[in-house]
PDB file of C-alpha atoms and ligand atoms in Angstrom:
ATOM      1  CA  MET A1342    -181.423  33.094 -72.902  1.00  0.00           C
ATOM      2  CA  GLU A1343    -182.828  30.316 -70.728  1.00  0.00           C
ATOM      3  CA  ARG A1344    -183.814  28.266 -73.777  1.00  0.00           C
ATOM      4  CA  ASP A1345    -180.160  27.740 -74.679  1.00  0.00           C
ATOM      5  CA  ILE A1346    -179.307  26.267 -71.277  1.00  0.00           C
ATOM      6  CA  GLU A1347    -179.278  22.485 -71.115  1.00  0.00           C
ATOM      7  CA  ARG A1348    -179.224  22.349 -67.316  1.00  0.00           C
ATOM      8  CA  VAL A1349    -178.264  24.350 -64.257  1.00  0.00           C
ATOM      9  CA  PHE A1350    -174.753  23.439 -63.137  1.00  0.00           C
ATOM     10  CA  LEU A1351    -174.508  25.713 -60.094  1.00  0.00           C
ATOM     11  CA  SER A1352    -177.404  27.516 -58.478  1.00  0.00           C
ATOM     12  CA  GLU A1353    -177.089  31.010 -57.057  1.00  0.00           C
ATOM     13  CA  GLN A1354    -177.183  29.562 -53.578  1.00  0.00           C
ATOM     14  CA  ARG A1355    -174.385  27.047 -54.144  1.00  0.00           C
ATOM     15  CA  ILE A1356    -172.227  29.753 -55.654  1.00  0.00           C
ATOM     16  CA  ARG A1357    -172.847  32.051 -52.689  1.00  0.00           C
ATOM     17  CA  GLU A1358    -172.091  29.364 -50.106  1.00  0.00           C
ATOM     18  CA  ARG A1359    -168.853  28.301 -51.748  1.00  0.00           C
ATOM     19  CA  ILE A1360    -167.685  31.879 -52.158  1.00  0.00           C
ATOM     20  CA  GLY A1361    -168.250  32.396 -48.423  1.00  0.00           C
ATOM     21  CA  GLN A1362    -165.905  29.485 -47.713  1.00  0.00           C
ATOM     22  CA  ALA A1363    -163.293  30.718 -50.184  1.00  0.00           C
ATOM     23  CA  ALA A1364    -163.422  34.208 -48.656  1.00  0.00           C
ATOM     24  CA  ALA A1365    -162.768  32.807 -45.180  1.00  0.00           C
ATOM     25  CA  ILE A1366    -159.751  30.835 -46.440  1.00  0.00           C
ATOM     26  CA  LEU A1367    -158.362  33.899 -48.209  1.00  0.00           C
ATOM     27  CA  ASP A1368    -158.926  36.074 -45.126  1.00  0.00           C
ATOM     28  CA  GLU A1369    -156.825  33.632 -43.181  1.00  0.00           C
ATOM     29  CA  LYS A1370    -154.115  33.565 -45.798  1.00  0.00           C
ATOM     30  CA  PHE A1371    -153.935  37.357 -46.107  1.00  0.00           C
ATOM     31  CA  ALA A1372    -154.470  38.153 -42.416  1.00  0.00           C
ATOM     32  CA  GLY A1373    -152.929  41.523 -41.603  1.00  0.00           C
ATOM     33  CA  GLY A1374    -152.183  42.153 -45.274  1.00  0.00           C
ATOM     34  CA  ASN A1375    -153.623  44.306 -48.009  1.00  0.00           C
ATOM     35  CA  PRO A1376    -153.729  42.288 -51.224  1.00  0.00           C
ATOM     36  CA  LEU A1377    -154.410  43.660 -54.666  1.00  0.00           C
ATOM     37  CA  ALA A1378    -157.327  41.704 -56.105  1.00  0.00           C
ATOM     38  CA  VAL A1379    -157.008  41.603 -59.881  1.00  0.00           C
ATOM     39  CA  GLY A1380    -160.087  40.521 -61.781  1.00  0.00           C
ATOM     40  CA  VAL A1381    -159.695  39.143 -65.273  1.00  0.00           C
ATOM     41  CA  LEU A1382    -162.348  40.861 -67.339  1.00  0.00           C
ATOM     42  CA  LYS A1383    -164.992  40.269 -68.206  1.00  0.00           C
ATOM     43  CA  GLY A1384    -165.759  36.759 -66.995  1.00  0.00           C
ATOM     44  CA  SER A1385    -164.625  37.137 -63.381  1.00  0.00           C
ATOM     45  CA  VAL A1386    -166.518  40.319 -62.626  1.00  0.00           C
ATOM     46  CA  MET A1387    -169.478  38.789 -60.732  1.00  0.00           C
ATOM     47  CA  PHE A1388    -167.166  36.436 -58.840  1.00  0.00           C
ATOM     48  CA  LEU A1389    -164.783  39.224 -57.862  1.00  0.00           C
ATOM     49  CA  CYS A1390    -167.610  41.446 -56.601  1.00  0.00           C
ATOM     50  CA  ASP A1391    -169.112  38.690 -54.474  1.00  0.00           C
ATOM     51  CA  LEU A1392    -165.749  37.384 -53.256  1.00  0.00           C
ATOM     52  CA  VAL A1393    -164.330  40.683 -52.036  1.00  0.00           C
ATOM     53  CA  ARG A1394    -167.607  41.569 -50.339  1.00  0.00           C
ATOM     54  CA  ALA A1395    -167.451  38.281 -48.456  1.00  0.00           C
ATOM     55  CA  MET A1396    -163.846  38.968 -47.363  1.00  0.00           C
ATOM     56  CA  LYS A1397    -162.956  40.937 -44.252  1.00  0.00           C
ATOM     57  CA  THR A1398    -159.389  41.708 -45.330  1.00  0.00           C
ATOM     58  CA  PRO A1399    -159.018  45.175 -46.853  1.00  0.00           C
ATOM     59  CA  VAL A1400    -158.297  44.741 -50.561  1.00  0.00           C
ATOM     60  CA  GLN A1401    -157.713  47.012 -53.480  1.00  0.00           C
ATOM     61  CA  ILE A1402    -159.320  46.139 -56.788  1.00  0.00           C
ATOM     62  CA  GLU A1403    -157.853  46.221 -60.272  1.00  0.00           C
ATOM     63  CA  PHE A1404    -158.892  44.729 -63.567  1.00  0.00           C
ATOM     64  CA  ILE A1405    -157.023  43.362 -66.527  1.00  0.00           C
ATOM     65  CA  THR A1406    -158.414  42.252 -69.869  1.00  0.00           C
ATOM     66  CA  VAL A1407    -156.772  39.302 -71.532  1.00  0.00           C
ATOM     67  CA  SER A1408    -158.081  37.876 -74.734  1.00  0.00           C
ATOM     68  CA  SER A1409    -157.475  34.531 -76.338  1.00  0.00           C
ATOM     69  CA  TYR A1410    -160.911  33.501 -77.442  1.00  0.00           C
ATOM     70  CA  GLY A1411    -162.738  35.428 -80.111  1.00  0.00           C
ATOM     71  CA  GLU A1412    -166.244  34.137 -80.701  1.00  0.00           C
ATOM     72  CA  ARG A1413    -165.420  30.477 -80.409  1.00  0.00           C
ATOM     73  CA  ALA A1414    -165.689  27.852 -77.716  1.00  0.00           C
ATOM     74  CA  GLN A1415    -161.992  26.953 -78.112  1.00  0.00           C
ATOM     75  CA  SER A1416    -159.044  28.968 -76.867  1.00  0.00           C
ATOM     76  CA  SER A1417    -156.428  30.064 -79.372  1.00  0.00           C
ATOM     77  CA  GLY A1418    -153.913  29.455 -76.580  1.00  0.00           C
ATOM     78  CA  VAL A1419    -152.071  32.748 -77.037  1.00  0.00           C
ATOM     79  CA  PRO A1420    -153.160  35.272 -74.416  1.00  0.00           C
ATOM     80  CA  LYS A1421    -152.808  38.992 -75.139  1.00  0.00           C
ATOM     81  CA  ILE A1422    -153.294  41.931 -72.812  1.00  0.00           C
ATOM     82  CA  VAL A1423    -156.096  44.035 -74.198  1.00  0.00           C
ATOM     83  CA  SER A1424    -156.236  46.482 -71.316  1.00  0.00           C
ATOM     84  CA  ASP A1425    -153.770  46.675 -68.476  1.00  0.00           C
ATOM     85  CA  LEU A1426    -153.979  47.497 -64.767  1.00  0.00           C
ATOM     86  CA  SER A1427    -154.113  51.118 -63.704  1.00  0.00           C
ATOM     87  CA  ALA A1428    -151.879  50.547 -60.648  1.00  0.00           C
ATOM     88  CA  SER A1429    -148.429  49.094 -60.147  1.00  0.00           C
ATOM     89  CA  VAL A1430    -148.122  45.561 -58.793  1.00  0.00           C
ATOM     90  CA  ALA A1431    -144.540  46.101 -57.635  1.00  0.00           C
ATOM     91  CA  GLY A1432    -144.189  44.914 -54.041  1.00  0.00           C
ATOM     92  CA  ARG A1433    -147.863  43.915 -53.854  1.00  0.00           C
ATOM     93  CA  ASP A1434    -149.474  40.655 -52.853  1.00  0.00           C
ATOM     94  CA  VAL A1435    -151.508  39.934 -55.952  1.00  0.00           C
ATOM     95  CA  LEU A1436    -154.714  37.921 -55.685  1.00  0.00           C
ATOM     96  CA  LEU A1437    -155.666  36.986 -59.217  1.00  0.00           C
ATOM     97  CA  VAL A1438    -159.385  36.309 -59.586  1.00  0.00           C
ATOM     98  CA  GLU A1439    -160.334  34.112 -62.554  1.00  0.00           C
ATOM     99  CA  ASP A1440    -163.620  32.719 -63.767  1.00  0.00           C
ATOM    100  CA  ILE A1441    -162.317  29.453 -65.236  1.00  0.00           C
ATOM    101  CA  VAL A1442    -158.982  27.760 -65.573  1.00  0.00           C
ATOM    102  CA  ASP A1443    -159.384  25.774 -68.773  1.00  0.00           C
ATOM    103  CA  SER A1444    -156.221  25.186 -70.860  1.00  0.00           C
ATOM    104  CA  GLY A1445    -154.275  27.046 -68.155  1.00  0.00           C
ATOM    105  CA  CYS A1446    -152.683  29.362 -70.747  1.00  0.00           C
ATOM    106  CA  THR A1447    -154.173  32.555 -69.308  1.00  0.00           C
ATOM    107  CA  LEU A1448    -153.225  31.733 -65.720  1.00  0.00           C
ATOM    108  CA  LYS A1449    -149.670  30.798 -66.669  1.00  0.00           C
ATOM    109  CA  PHE A1450    -149.298  33.923 -68.745  1.00  0.00           C
ATOM    110  CA  LEU A1451    -150.592  36.204 -65.965  1.00  0.00           C
ATOM    111  CA  LYS A1452    -148.511  34.566 -63.277  1.00  0.00           C
ATOM    112  CA  GLU A1453    -145.374  35.253 -65.312  1.00  0.00           C
ATOM    113  CA  TYR A1454    -146.578  38.730 -66.179  1.00  0.00           C
ATOM    114  CA  PHE A1455    -147.084  39.765 -62.541  1.00  0.00           C
ATOM    115  CA  SER A1456    -143.880  38.151 -61.356  1.00  0.00           C
ATOM    116  CA  GLY A1457    -142.029  40.017 -64.094  1.00  0.00           C
ATOM    117  CA  ARG A1458    -143.501  43.258 -62.812  1.00  0.00           C
ATOM    118  CA  GLY A1459    -142.232  42.749 -59.304  1.00  0.00           C
ATOM    119  CA  ALA A1460    -145.280  41.462 -57.444  1.00  0.00           C
ATOM    120  CA  ARG A1461    -144.245  40.379 -53.961  1.00  0.00           C
ATOM    121  CA  SER A1462    -146.443  37.304 -54.069  1.00  0.00           C
ATOM    122  CA  PHE A1463    -148.953  35.756 -56.430  1.00  0.00           C
ATOM    123  CA  THR A1464    -152.050  33.841 -55.360  1.00  0.00           C
ATOM    124  CA  SER A1465    -154.744  32.719 -57.759  1.00  0.00           C
ATOM    125  CA  VAL A1466    -158.353  31.896 -57.053  1.00  0.00           C
ATOM    126  CA  THR A1467    -160.711  30.554 -59.669  1.00  0.00           C
ATOM    127  CA  LEU A1468    -164.429  29.996 -59.510  1.00  0.00           C
ATOM    128  CA  LEU A1469    -164.233  27.001 -61.840  1.00  0.00           C
ATOM    129  CA  ASN A1470    -161.586  24.513 -62.801  1.00  0.00           C
ATOM    130  CA  LYS A1471    -161.644  22.199 -65.817  1.00  0.00           C
ATOM    131  CA  PRO A1472    -158.680  19.893 -65.141  1.00  0.00           C
ATOM    132  CA  ALA A1473    -159.449  17.610 -68.100  1.00  0.00           C
ATOM    133  CA  ARG A1474    -158.793  20.468 -70.513  1.00  0.00           C
ATOM    134  CA  ARG A1475    -155.371  21.507 -69.209  1.00  0.00           C
ATOM    135  CA  GLN A1476    -152.672  22.108 -71.821  1.00  0.00           C
ATOM    136  CA  VAL A1477    -150.037  23.664 -69.593  1.00  0.00           C
ATOM    137  CA  GLY A1478    -149.002  22.388 -66.185  1.00  0.00           C
ATOM    138  CA  ILE A1479    -150.495  24.946 -63.832  1.00  0.00           C
ATOM    139  CA  GLU A1480    -153.163  24.942 -61.120  1.00  0.00           C
ATOM    140  CA  ALA A1481    -154.912  27.781 -59.347  1.00  0.00           C
ATOM    141  CA  ASP A1482    -154.039  28.002 -55.655  1.00  0.00           C
ATOM    142  CA  TYR A1483    -157.741  27.914 -54.781  1.00  0.00           C
ATOM    143  CA  SER A1484    -160.520  26.549 -56.897  1.00  0.00           C
ATOM    144  CA  CYS A1485    -164.187  26.727 -55.906  1.00  0.00           C
ATOM    145  CA  PHE A1486    -165.744  24.144 -58.245  1.00  0.00           C
ATOM    146  CA  GLU A1487    -164.530  21.426 -60.586  1.00  0.00           C
ATOM    147  CA  ALA A1488    -166.272  21.181 -63.948  1.00  0.00           C
ATOM    148  CA  GLU A1489    -166.375  18.620 -66.725  1.00  0.00           C
ATOM    149  CA  ASP A1490    -165.507  19.364 -70.305  1.00  0.00           C
ATOM    150  CA  GLU A1491    -168.763  21.191 -70.996  1.00  0.00           C
ATOM    151  CA  PHE A1492    -169.206  24.797 -72.008  1.00  0.00           C
ATOM    152  CA  LEU A1493    -170.545  26.849 -69.107  1.00  0.00           C
ATOM    153  CA  VAL A1494    -172.256  30.223 -69.177  1.00  0.00           C
ATOM    154  CA  GLY A1495    -173.787  32.657 -66.716  1.00  0.00           C
ATOM    155  CA  TYR A1496    -172.600  34.493 -63.595  1.00  0.00           C
ATOM    156  CA  GLY A1497    -170.100  36.378 -65.744  1.00  0.00           C
ATOM    157  CA  LEU A1498    -169.252  33.573 -68.164  1.00  0.00           C
ATOM    158  CA  ASP A1499    -170.163  34.142 -71.768  1.00  0.00           C
ATOM    159  CA  TYR A1500    -170.453  32.536 -75.112  1.00  0.00           C
ATOM    160  CA  ALA A1501    -169.914  35.176 -77.809  1.00  0.00           C
ATOM    161  CA  GLN A1502    -170.569  37.886 -75.169  1.00  0.00           C
ATOM    162  CA  ARG A1503    -173.976  36.445 -74.303  1.00  0.00           C
ATOM    163  CA  TYR A1504    -175.451  34.901 -71.137  1.00  0.00           C
ATOM    164  CA  ARG A1505    -173.156  36.795 -68.731  1.00  0.00           C
ATOM    165  CA  ASN A1506    -176.057  38.154 -66.717  1.00  0.00           C
ATOM    166  CA  LEU A1507    -177.679  34.821 -65.897  1.00  0.00           C
ATOM    167  CA  PRO A1508    -177.566  34.681 -62.090  1.00  0.00           C
ATOM    168  CA  TYR A1509    -176.588  30.963 -62.044  1.00  0.00           C
ATOM    169  CA  ILE A1510    -174.093  28.879 -64.041  1.00  0.00           C
ATOM    170  CA  GLY A1511    -175.557  26.650 -66.695  1.00  0.00           C
ATOM    171  CA  VAL A1512    -174.353  24.173 -69.292  1.00  0.00           C
ATOM    172  CA  LEU A1513    -174.770  25.661 -72.739  1.00  0.00           C
ATOM    173  CA  ASN A1514    -176.595  23.517 -75.283  1.00  0.00           C
ATOM    174  CA  ARG A1515    -174.086  22.144 -77.768  1.00  0.00           C
ATOM    175  CA  GLU A1516    -176.363  23.209 -80.607  1.00  0.00           C
ATOM    176  CA  VAL A1517    -175.663  26.823 -79.762  1.00  0.00           C
ATOM    177  CA  TYR A1518    -171.978  26.588 -80.617  1.00  0.00           C
ATOM    178  CA  GLU A1519    -172.073  23.736 -83.093  1.00  0.00           C
ATOM    179  CA  ARG A1520    -174.709  25.219 -85.387  1.00  0.00           C
TER     180      ARG A1520
HETATM  181  P1  IMP B 705    -157.571  29.220 -70.520  1.00  0.00           P
HETATM  182  O1  IMP B 705    -156.521  30.223 -70.858  1.00  0.00           O
HETATM  183  O2  IMP B 705    -157.763  28.216 -71.621  1.00  0.00           O
HETATM  184  O3  IMP B 705    -157.363  28.561 -69.183  1.00  0.00           O
HETATM  185  O4  IMP B 705    -158.942  29.940 -70.555  1.00  0.00           O
HETATM  186  C1  IMP B 705    -159.343  30.771 -69.637  1.00  0.00           C
HETATM  187  C2  IMP B 705    -160.536  31.565 -70.115  1.00  0.00           C
HETATM  188  O5  IMP B 705    -161.311  30.899 -71.109  1.00  0.00           O
HETATM  189  C3  IMP B 705    -161.451  31.770 -68.973  1.00  0.00           C
HETATM  190  O6  IMP B 705    -161.052  32.871 -68.194  1.00  0.00           O
HETATM  191  C4  IMP B 705    -162.772  31.978 -69.667  1.00  0.00           C
HETATM  192  O7  IMP B 705    -162.952  33.339 -69.974  1.00  0.00           O
HETATM  193  C5  IMP B 705    -162.677  31.181 -70.936  1.00  0.00           C
HETATM  194  N1  IMP B 705    -163.435  29.921 -70.803  1.00  0.00           N
HETATM  195  C6  IMP B 705    -162.945  28.682 -70.683  1.00  0.00           C
HETATM  196  N2  IMP B 705    -163.918  27.750 -70.556  1.00  0.00           N
HETATM  197  C7  IMP B 705    -165.072  28.447 -70.586  1.00  0.00           C
HETATM  198  C8  IMP B 705    -166.459  28.057 -70.465  1.00  0.00           C
HETATM  199  O8  IMP B 705    -166.855  26.898 -70.277  1.00  0.00           O
HETATM  200  N3  IMP B 705    -167.358  29.069 -70.545  1.00  0.00           N
HETATM  201  C9  IMP B 705    -167.006  30.378 -70.727  1.00  0.00           C
HETATM  202  N4  IMP B 705    -165.730  30.785 -70.817  1.00  0.00           N
HETATM  203  C10 IMP B 705    -164.770  29.824 -70.754  1.00  0.00           C
HETATM  204 MG1   MG B 706    -161.622  34.792 -68.558  1.00  0.00          MG
END
């Protein structure tokens, strides 16, 4: 695994520190509330686990699987729900937890999806943001780190389902996806 990593982008410690700050901001925003944290599988799973454990606000946890990728480094741009939530979002304050906002297609799609299902409010938090890659005009409400147009793996992020269990976030060698 490590051989395919060009360099470390975010160490475990930097990730942990930044998540602590994000959790404090979200605690303030949701003070007295009981948001429904929705993790977008599979990429956001590590982030969601660490984020909610750093928060003091009581949250419920749900997951949704949205696919638009296949085994390529480029999005097809058309998100599809592969597996849905097991609880209703009607009347809930939804906290969507994403790994990366890249083209923005997934975030836009999910925001509309939850609004259409009667969520009371919608807040999005993303671990990573790649503004240079945006195709639709949308931003996460909270973004932990800005990234360049490089393919990142680790801490939940994959390339072709690999590298998710690296504890840090690294830049994937171009050779891996260009060969
Ligand atoms: P978007 O719909 O183009 O914004 O893409 C969002 C999804 O693409 C993210 O939730 C990731 O799963 C995936 N993605 C985008 N960039 C990367 C990357 O650098 N590494 C791994 N997955 C990525
Ligand atoms: Mg994702």
